[in-house]
mmCIF file of C-alpha atoms and ligand atoms in Angstrom:
data_model
loop_
_atom_site.group_PDB
_atom_site.id
_atom_site.type_symbol
_atom_site.label_atom_id
_atom_site.label_comp_id
_atom_site.label_asym_id
_atom_site.label_seq_id
_atom_site.Cartn_x
_atom_site.Cartn_y
_atom_site.Cartn_z
ATOM 1 C CA MET A 1 14.521 -3.415 -18.513
ATOM 2 C CA ASP A 2 15.014 -1.446 -21.699
ATOM 3 C CA PHE A 3 16.195 2.190 -21.505
ATOM 4 C CA THR A 4 16.000 4.238 -24.701
ATOM 5 C CA VAL A 5 17.200 7.826 -24.786
ATOM 6 C CA LEU A 6 16.212 10.254 -27.527
ATOM 7 C CA SER A 7 18.711 13.074 -27.729
ATOM 8 C CA LEU A 8 20.549 15.469 -30.015
ATOM 9 C CA PHE A 9 23.802 14.324 -28.338
ATOM 10 C CA PRO A 10 23.530 10.524 -28.266
ATOM 11 C CA GLU A 11 27.305 10.165 -27.869
ATOM 12 C CA LEU A 12 26.935 11.613 -24.336
ATOM 13 C CA MET A 13 24.567 8.807 -23.461
ATOM 14 C CA ALA A 14 26.604 6.140 -25.261
ATOM 15 C CA SER A 15 29.547 6.793 -22.961
ATOM 16 C CA PHE A 16 27.245 6.620 -19.925
ATOM 17 C CA PHE A 17 26.045 3.159 -21.003
ATOM 18 C CA GLU A 18 29.667 2.005 -21.378
ATOM 19 C CA HIS A 19 30.811 2.493 -17.782
ATOM 20 C CA GLY A 20 30.450 1.135 -14.244
ATOM 21 C CA MET A 21 27.391 -0.581 -12.896
ATOM 22 C CA ILE A 22 25.323 0.306 -15.972
ATOM 23 C CA SER A 23 27.704 -1.439 -18.364
ATOM 24 C CA ARG A 24 27.878 -4.473 -16.019
ATOM 25 C CA GLY A 25 24.060 -4.652 -16.025
ATOM 26 C CA ILE A 26 24.090 -4.506 -19.823
ATOM 27 C CA GLU A 27 26.764 -7.240 -20.040
ATOM 28 C CA LYS A 28 24.633 -9.458 -17.772
ATOM 29 C CA GLU A 29 21.654 -8.684 -20.056
ATOM 30 C CA LEU A 30 19.612 -7.440 -17.096
ATOM 31 C CA ILE A 31 19.200 -4.047 -18.730
ATOM 32 C CA ALA A 32 19.640 -2.647 -22.229
ATOM 33 C CA GLY A 33 20.601 0.884 -23.237
ATOM 34 C CA HIS A 34 19.738 2.423 -26.604
ATOM 35 C CA CYS A 35 20.444 5.909 -27.930
ATOM 36 C CA ILE A 36 18.473 7.485 -30.732
ATOM 37 C CA ASN A 37 19.630 10.665 -32.435
ATOM 38 C CA ILE A 38 16.598 12.913 -32.926
ATOM 39 C CA ARG A 39 18.430 14.623 -35.789
ATOM 40 C CA ASP A 40 18.266 11.372 -37.786
ATOM 41 C CA PHE A 41 14.527 12.040 -38.088
ATOM 42 C CA SER A 42 14.703 15.542 -39.530
ATOM 43 C CA THR A 43 13.297 15.688 -43.031
ATOM 44 C CA ASP A 44 15.035 18.634 -44.697
ATOM 45 C CA ARG A 45 18.477 18.718 -46.281
ATOM 46 C CA HIS A 46 19.878 20.877 -43.458
ATOM 47 C CA ASN A 47 18.829 18.328 -40.813
ATOM 48 C CA THR A 48 16.880 20.989 -38.954
ATOM 49 C CA VAL A 49 15.520 20.008 -35.531
ATOM 50 C CA ASP A 50 14.662 23.432 -34.090
ATOM 51 C CA ASP A 51 12.972 26.663 -35.123
ATOM 52 C CA ARG A 52 12.089 30.116 -33.785
ATOM 53 C CA PRO A 53 9.220 30.320 -31.287
ATOM 54 C CA TYR A 54 5.846 31.541 -32.536
ATOM 55 C CA GLY A 55 5.036 34.844 -30.856
ATOM 56 C CA GLY A 56 8.671 35.874 -30.814
ATOM 57 C CA GLY A 57 11.159 35.767 -27.996
ATOM 58 C CA SER A 58 14.675 34.470 -27.597
ATOM 59 C CA GLY A 59 16.020 30.992 -28.256
ATOM 60 C CA MET A 60 14.845 28.097 -30.368
ATOM 61 C CA VAL A 61 12.244 25.398 -29.843
ATOM 62 C CA MET A 62 12.600 21.739 -30.850
ATOM 63 C CA LYS A 63 10.336 20.989 -33.797
ATOM 64 C CA PRO A 64 7.568 18.407 -33.327
ATOM 65 C CA GLU A 65 8.019 16.326 -36.517
ATOM 66 C CA PRO A 66 11.511 14.858 -35.844
ATOM 67 C CA LEU A 67 10.584 14.311 -32.183
ATOM 68 C CA LYS A 68 7.409 12.451 -33.067
ATOM 69 C CA ALA A 69 9.208 10.276 -35.605
ATOM 70 C CA ALA A 70 11.974 9.498 -33.080
ATOM 71 C CA ILE A 71 9.466 8.537 -30.366
ATOM 72 C CA LEU A 72 7.497 6.324 -32.771
ATOM 73 C CA SER A 73 10.717 4.655 -33.892
ATOM 74 C CA ALA A 74 11.634 3.874 -30.263
ATOM 75 C CA LYS A 75 8.117 2.575 -29.653
ATOM 76 C CA LYS A 76 8.345 0.250 -32.626
ATOM 77 C CA ARG A 77 11.017 -1.747 -30.781
ATOM 78 C CA ALA A 78 9.239 -1.601 -27.406
ATOM 79 C CA PRO A 79 5.575 -0.703 -28.015
ATOM 80 C CA GLU A 80 4.509 -0.745 -24.345
ATOM 81 C CA SER A 81 7.363 1.467 -23.142
ATOM 82 C CA GLN A 82 6.536 4.514 -21.049
ATOM 83 C CA VAL A 83 7.565 7.816 -22.663
ATOM 84 C CA ILE A 84 9.135 10.199 -20.146
ATOM 85 C CA LEU A 85 9.935 13.788 -20.995
ATOM 86 C CA MET A 86 12.835 15.388 -19.137
ATOM 87 C CA THR A 87 11.699 18.879 -18.147
ATOM 88 C CA PRO A 88 12.242 21.210 -15.185
ATOM 89 C CA GLN A 89 8.447 21.585 -15.149
ATOM 90 C CA GLY A 90 7.811 17.886 -14.424
ATOM 91 C CA THR A 91 7.100 15.930 -11.243
ATOM 92 C CA ALA A 92 10.107 15.968 -8.917
ATOM 93 C CA PHE A 93 12.141 12.764 -9.150
ATOM 94 C CA ASN A 94 12.806 10.862 -5.908
ATOM 95 C CA GLN A 95 13.541 7.349 -4.618
ATOM 96 C CA LYS A 96 9.845 6.441 -4.575
ATOM 97 C CA LYS A 97 9.586 7.326 -8.266
ATOM 98 C CA ALA A 98 12.774 5.299 -8.909
ATOM 99 C CA PHE A 99 11.104 2.207 -7.387
ATOM 100 C CA GLU A 100 7.955 2.865 -9.405
ATOM 101 C CA LEU A 101 9.903 3.132 -12.682
ATOM 102 C CA ALA A 102 12.009 0.058 -11.830
ATOM 103 C CA SER A 103 8.815 -2.004 -11.614
ATOM 104 C CA ASN A 104 7.921 -1.121 -15.211
ATOM 105 C CA ASN A 105 9.030 -4.215 -17.103
ATOM 106 C CA GLU A 106 8.042 -2.852 -20.487
ATOM 107 C CA GLY A 107 10.834 -0.274 -20.741
ATOM 108 C CA LEU A 108 11.348 3.472 -20.514
ATOM 109 C CA ILE A 109 11.887 5.996 -23.295
ATOM 110 C CA PHE A 110 13.486 9.301 -22.239
ATOM 111 C CA VAL A 111 13.001 12.389 -24.379
ATOM 112 C CA CYS A 112 15.794 14.912 -23.792
ATOM 113 C CA GLY A 113 15.129 18.495 -24.752
ATOM 114 C CA ARG A 114 17.660 21.192 -25.708
ATOM 115 C CA TYR A 115 17.388 24.936 -26.427
ATOM 116 C CA GLU A 116 14.202 26.446 -24.975
ATOM 117 C CA GLY A 117 12.533 23.035 -24.827
ATOM 118 C CA ILE A 118 10.171 21.168 -27.103
ATOM 119 C CA ASP A 119 7.005 22.036 -29.029
ATOM 120 C CA GLU A 120 3.966 21.905 -26.724
ATOM 121 C CA ARG A 121 2.095 19.478 -29.003
ATOM 122 C CA ILE A 122 4.555 16.683 -28.175
ATOM 123 C CA TYR A 123 3.843 17.056 -24.433
ATOM 124 C CA THR A 124 0.159 16.669 -24.965
ATOM 125 C CA THR A 125 0.077 13.767 -27.399
ATOM 126 C CA LEU A 126 3.073 11.464 -27.059
ATOM 127 C CA VAL A 127 4.398 11.855 -23.526
ATOM 128 C CA ASP A 128 3.163 9.682 -20.647
ATOM 129 C CA GLU A 129 4.957 11.518 -17.873
ATOM 130 C CA GLU A 130 7.068 14.639 -17.323
ATOM 131 C CA ILE A 131 9.896 14.360 -14.792
ATOM 132 C CA SER A 132 12.255 16.958 -13.338
ATOM 133 C CA ILE A 133 15.406 16.184 -11.363
ATOM 134 C CA GLY A 134 15.209 19.427 -9.394
ATOM 135 C CA ASP A 135 14.217 23.058 -9.350
ATOM 136 C CA TYR A 136 16.990 24.342 -11.579
ATOM 137 C CA VAL A 137 17.415 24.587 -15.336
ATOM 138 C CA MET A 138 20.112 22.735 -17.275
ATOM 139 C CA THR A 139 20.986 23.112 -20.931
ATOM 140 C CA GLY A 140 19.705 19.646 -21.857
ATOM 141 C CA GLY A 141 17.860 16.585 -20.605
ATOM 142 C CA GLU A 142 20.723 14.079 -20.991
ATOM 143 C CA LEU A 143 22.124 14.529 -17.470
ATOM 144 C CA ALA A 144 18.609 14.224 -16.072
ATOM 145 C CA ALA A 145 18.068 10.981 -18.021
ATOM 146 C CA MET A 146 21.394 9.640 -16.702
ATOM 147 C CA VAL A 147 20.401 10.462 -13.113
ATOM 148 C CA ILE A 148 17.122 8.606 -13.487
ATOM 149 C CA ILE A 149 18.517 5.605 -15.381
ATOM 150 C CA ASP A 150 21.349 5.237 -12.850
ATOM 151 C CA SER A 151 19.039 5.221 -9.846
ATOM 152 C CA VAL A 152 16.434 2.972 -11.507
ATOM 153 C CA ALA A 153 18.938 0.442 -12.916
ATOM 154 C CA ARG A 154 20.526 -0.241 -9.507
ATOM 155 C CA LEU A 155 17.088 -1.336 -8.230
ATOM 156 C CA ILE A 156 16.735 -4.032 -10.899
ATOM 157 C CA PRO A 157 17.522 -7.401 -9.256
ATOM 158 C CA GLY A 158 21.054 -8.559 -10.067
ATOM 159 C CA VAL A 159 22.386 -5.232 -11.372
ATOM 160 C CA LEU A 160 24.157 -4.429 -8.118
ATOM 161 C CA GLY A 161 26.907 -6.909 -7.243
ATOM 162 C CA SER A 162 26.235 -9.535 -4.556
ATOM 163 C CA CYS A 163 28.146 -7.500 -1.958
ATOM 164 C CA GLU A 164 26.243 -4.300 -2.730
ATOM 165 C CA SER A 165 22.682 -3.702 -1.659
ATOM 166 C CA SER A 166 20.010 -1.067 -2.075
ATOM 167 C CA LYS A 167 17.837 -2.358 0.809
ATOM 168 C CA SER A 168 19.223 -0.063 3.507
ATOM 169 C CA ASP A 169 19.781 2.926 1.230
ATOM 170 C CA SER A 170 18.728 6.392 2.254
ATOM 171 C CA PHE A 171 15.070 7.197 1.446
ATOM 172 C CA VAL A 172 14.042 3.529 1.102
ATOM 173 C CA ASP A 173 11.904 3.767 4.256
ATOM 174 C CA ASP A 174 11.889 7.553 4.447
ATOM 175 C CA ARG A 175 15.014 7.412 6.609
ATOM 176 C CA LEU A 176 18.685 8.205 5.897
ATOM 177 C CA GLU A 177 21.124 5.310 5.939
ATOM 178 C CA TYR A 178 23.155 4.637 9.129
ATOM 179 C CA ALA A 179 26.839 5.611 9.503
ATOM 180 C CA GLN A 180 29.275 3.290 7.724
ATOM 181 C CA TYR A 181 32.849 2.363 8.709
ATOM 182 C CA THR A 182 35.586 0.259 7.139
ATOM 183 C CA ARG A 183 39.229 -0.559 7.937
ATOM 184 C CA PRO A 184 41.334 0.704 9.653
ATOM 185 C CA GLU A 185 39.743 0.255 13.091
ATOM 186 C CA ALA A 186 41.361 3.494 14.314
ATOM 187 C CA PHE A 187 41.759 6.520 12.045
ATOM 188 C CA GLU A 188 43.231 9.831 13.284
ATOM 189 C CA ASN A 189 42.104 9.367 16.914
ATOM 190 C CA SER A 190 38.682 8.190 15.860
ATOM 191 C CA LYS A 191 37.715 4.569 16.519
ATOM 192 C CA VAL A 192 35.036 2.435 14.932
ATOM 193 C CA PRO A 193 32.169 2.013 17.479
ATOM 194 C CA ASP A 194 32.825 -1.143 19.587
ATOM 195 C CA VAL A 195 29.413 -2.613 18.840
ATOM 196 C CA LEU A 196 30.286 -2.951 15.128
ATOM 197 C CA LEU A 197 33.258 -5.148 16.090
ATOM 198 C CA SER A 198 31.233 -7.228 18.566
ATOM 199 C CA GLY A 199 29.790 -9.743 16.091
ATOM 200 C CA ASN A 200 26.433 -9.453 17.903
ATOM 201 C CA HIS A 201 23.997 -9.119 15.008
ATOM 202 C CA GLU A 202 21.030 -7.907 17.057
ATOM 203 C CA LYS A 203 23.096 -5.224 18.791
ATOM 204 C CA ILE A 204 24.519 -4.135 15.429
ATOM 205 C CA ARG A 205 21.018 -3.944 13.937
ATOM 206 C CA LEU A 206 19.812 -1.763 16.839
ATOM 207 C CA TRP A 207 22.889 0.480 16.621
ATOM 208 C CA ARG A 208 22.275 0.986 12.905
ATOM 209 C CA GLU A 209 18.601 1.706 13.494
ATOM 210 C CA LYS A 210 19.586 4.355 16.049
ATOM 211 C CA SER A 211 22.260 5.839 13.756
ATOM 212 C CA SER A 212 19.740 6.014 10.912
ATOM 213 C CA LEU A 213 17.182 7.785 13.140
ATOM 214 C CA GLN A 214 19.761 10.223 14.510
ATOM 215 C CA ARG A 215 20.960 11.157 11.031
ATOM 216 C CA THR A 216 17.436 11.574 9.732
ATOM 217 C CA PHE A 217 16.538 13.720 12.749
ATOM 218 C CA LEU A 218 19.604 15.942 12.361
ATOM 219 C CA LYS A 219 19.856 16.172 8.569
ATOM 220 C CA ARG A 220 16.376 15.588 7.156
ATOM 221 C CA PRO A 221 13.714 15.958 9.882
ATOM 222 C CA ASP A 222 11.107 16.526 7.145
ATOM 223 C CA LEU A 223 11.281 12.786 6.329
ATOM 224 C CA PHE A 224 9.617 11.965 9.675
ATOM 225 C CA GLU A 225 6.469 13.638 8.407
ATOM 226 C CA LYS A 226 6.123 11.015 5.679
ATOM 227 C CA THR A 227 5.796 7.885 7.838
ATOM 228 C CA VAL A 228 4.592 7.056 11.351
ATOM 229 C CA LEU A 229 7.323 6.056 13.815
ATOM 230 C CA SER A 230 7.345 2.337 14.653
ATOM 231 C CA ALA A 231 7.247 1.230 18.306
ATOM 232 C CA GLU A 232 10.951 0.332 18.122
ATOM 233 C CA GLU A 233 11.843 3.697 16.607
ATOM 234 C CA LYS A 234 9.916 5.479 19.393
ATOM 235 C CA THR A 235 11.827 3.517 22.052
ATOM 236 C CA ILE A 236 15.183 4.297 20.410
ATOM 237 C CA LEU A 237 14.376 8.001 20.110
ATOM 238 C CA MET A 238 13.175 8.124 23.744
ATOM 239 C CA GLN A 239 16.443 6.516 24.866
ATOM 240 C CA TRP A 240 18.397 9.045 22.800
ATOM 241 C CA CYS A 241 16.456 11.915 24.421
ATOM 242 C CA GLN A 242 17.320 10.495 27.858
ATOM 243 C CA GLU A 243 21.004 10.268 26.880
ATOM 244 C CA ILE A 244 20.957 13.920 25.735
ATOM 245 C CA GLU A 245 19.165 14.976 28.935
ATOM 246 C CA ALA A 246 21.798 13.183 31.039
ATOM 247 C CA LEU A 247 24.547 14.941 29.056
ATOM 248 C CA VAL A 248 22.940 18.353 29.559
ATOM 249 C CA ARG A 249 22.529 17.753 33.309
ATOM 250 C CA ALA A 250 26.109 16.491 33.769
HETATM 251 N N1 SAM B 1 12.727 26.849 -21.218
HETATM 252 C C1 SAM B 1 12.503 25.681 -20.413
HETATM 253 C C2 SAM B 1 11.776 26.063 -19.135
HETATM 254 O O1 SAM B 1 12.031 27.149 -18.624
HETATM 255 O O2 SAM B 1 10.989 25.248 -18.623
HETATM 256 C C3 SAM B 1 13.809 25.029 -20.059
HETATM 257 C C4 SAM B 1 14.495 24.390 -21.196
HETATM 258 S S1 SAM B 1 16.072 23.716 -20.786
HETATM 259 C C5 SAM B 1 17.134 25.051 -21.140
HETATM 260 C C6 SAM B 1 16.404 22.578 -22.061
HETATM 261 C C7 SAM B 1 16.090 21.125 -21.733
HETATM 262 O O3 SAM B 1 16.890 20.709 -20.637
HETATM 263 C C8 SAM B 1 14.668 20.826 -21.331
HETATM 264 O O4 SAM B 1 13.822 20.653 -22.453
HETATM 265 C C9 SAM B 1 14.830 19.541 -20.542
HETATM 266 O O5 SAM B 1 14.831 18.400 -21.381
HETATM 267 C C10 SAM B 1 16.202 19.699 -19.920
HETATM 268 N N2 SAM B 1 16.181 20.091 -18.495
HETATM 269 C C11 SAM B 1 16.641 21.254 -17.982
HETATM 270 N N3 SAM B 1 16.508 21.299 -16.664
HETATM 271 C C12 SAM B 1 15.938 20.133 -16.294
HETATM 272 C C13 SAM B 1 15.549 19.577 -15.049
HETATM 273 N N4 SAM B 1 15.689 20.246 -13.904
HETATM 274 N N5 SAM B 1 15.024 18.322 -15.028
HETATM 275 C C14 SAM B 1 14.855 17.632 -16.170
HETATM 276 N N6 SAM B 1 15.210 18.115 -17.393
HETATM 277 C C15 SAM B 1 15.747 19.337 -17.458
#
């Protein structure tokens, strides 16, 4: 999977591509990261990439010509790539969208805005999709691109190490992930649940299923509206209700 980021601050992205899981994925040649400086495509001697908005108002707007040239240059290397504009006005990014983008084998091109954003004519002609990482406004699209690339790259087979896995992650099945414990067995009067030390795989699976349901119920009940409860989930939740009832009556 090829990730190309068009930005006025490509050095921000370069450092992102040089660390952690992303750099390991690049070393293994499972992913590739490219940065393109939009300023390299300005055509005047001052390297101008922005101008005042028509109609007046504060701030500057990114000019269409350098942006178009930068997008076309990225597309020359990967013609079938999907062009994604980072904007607070786009579709909200989530795990489902991460899976969808990870299945795009052709590559992704991220256009990062700065200032007041980019000229409207780029949205309408060269962008395939607009994505937002949340209902807040940042000064630039680079952090948004990093968020998306990070969550998409870890879904590409082989990018996560053999002992890491994305299968049970939160949001994968519209549930939060179960509680996790590691050594030591006892920490400040709190012990790891016995079942996790039992070696009984079926009991551990059921405990994790219950933990996942409890956490989802307590922290993100809205997720239950997205999928129907399975028969096993219903049984586990019923048992939990009975346990709570017994506690209340005691
Ligand atoms: N004036 C624009 C508006 O109100 O919609 C916001 C422009 S913002 C200051 C500059 C750039 O930051 C945007 O072009 C976009 O690339 C990026 N950006 C800011 N917030 C974002 C968000 N929540 N998600 C994705 N990109 C964002």
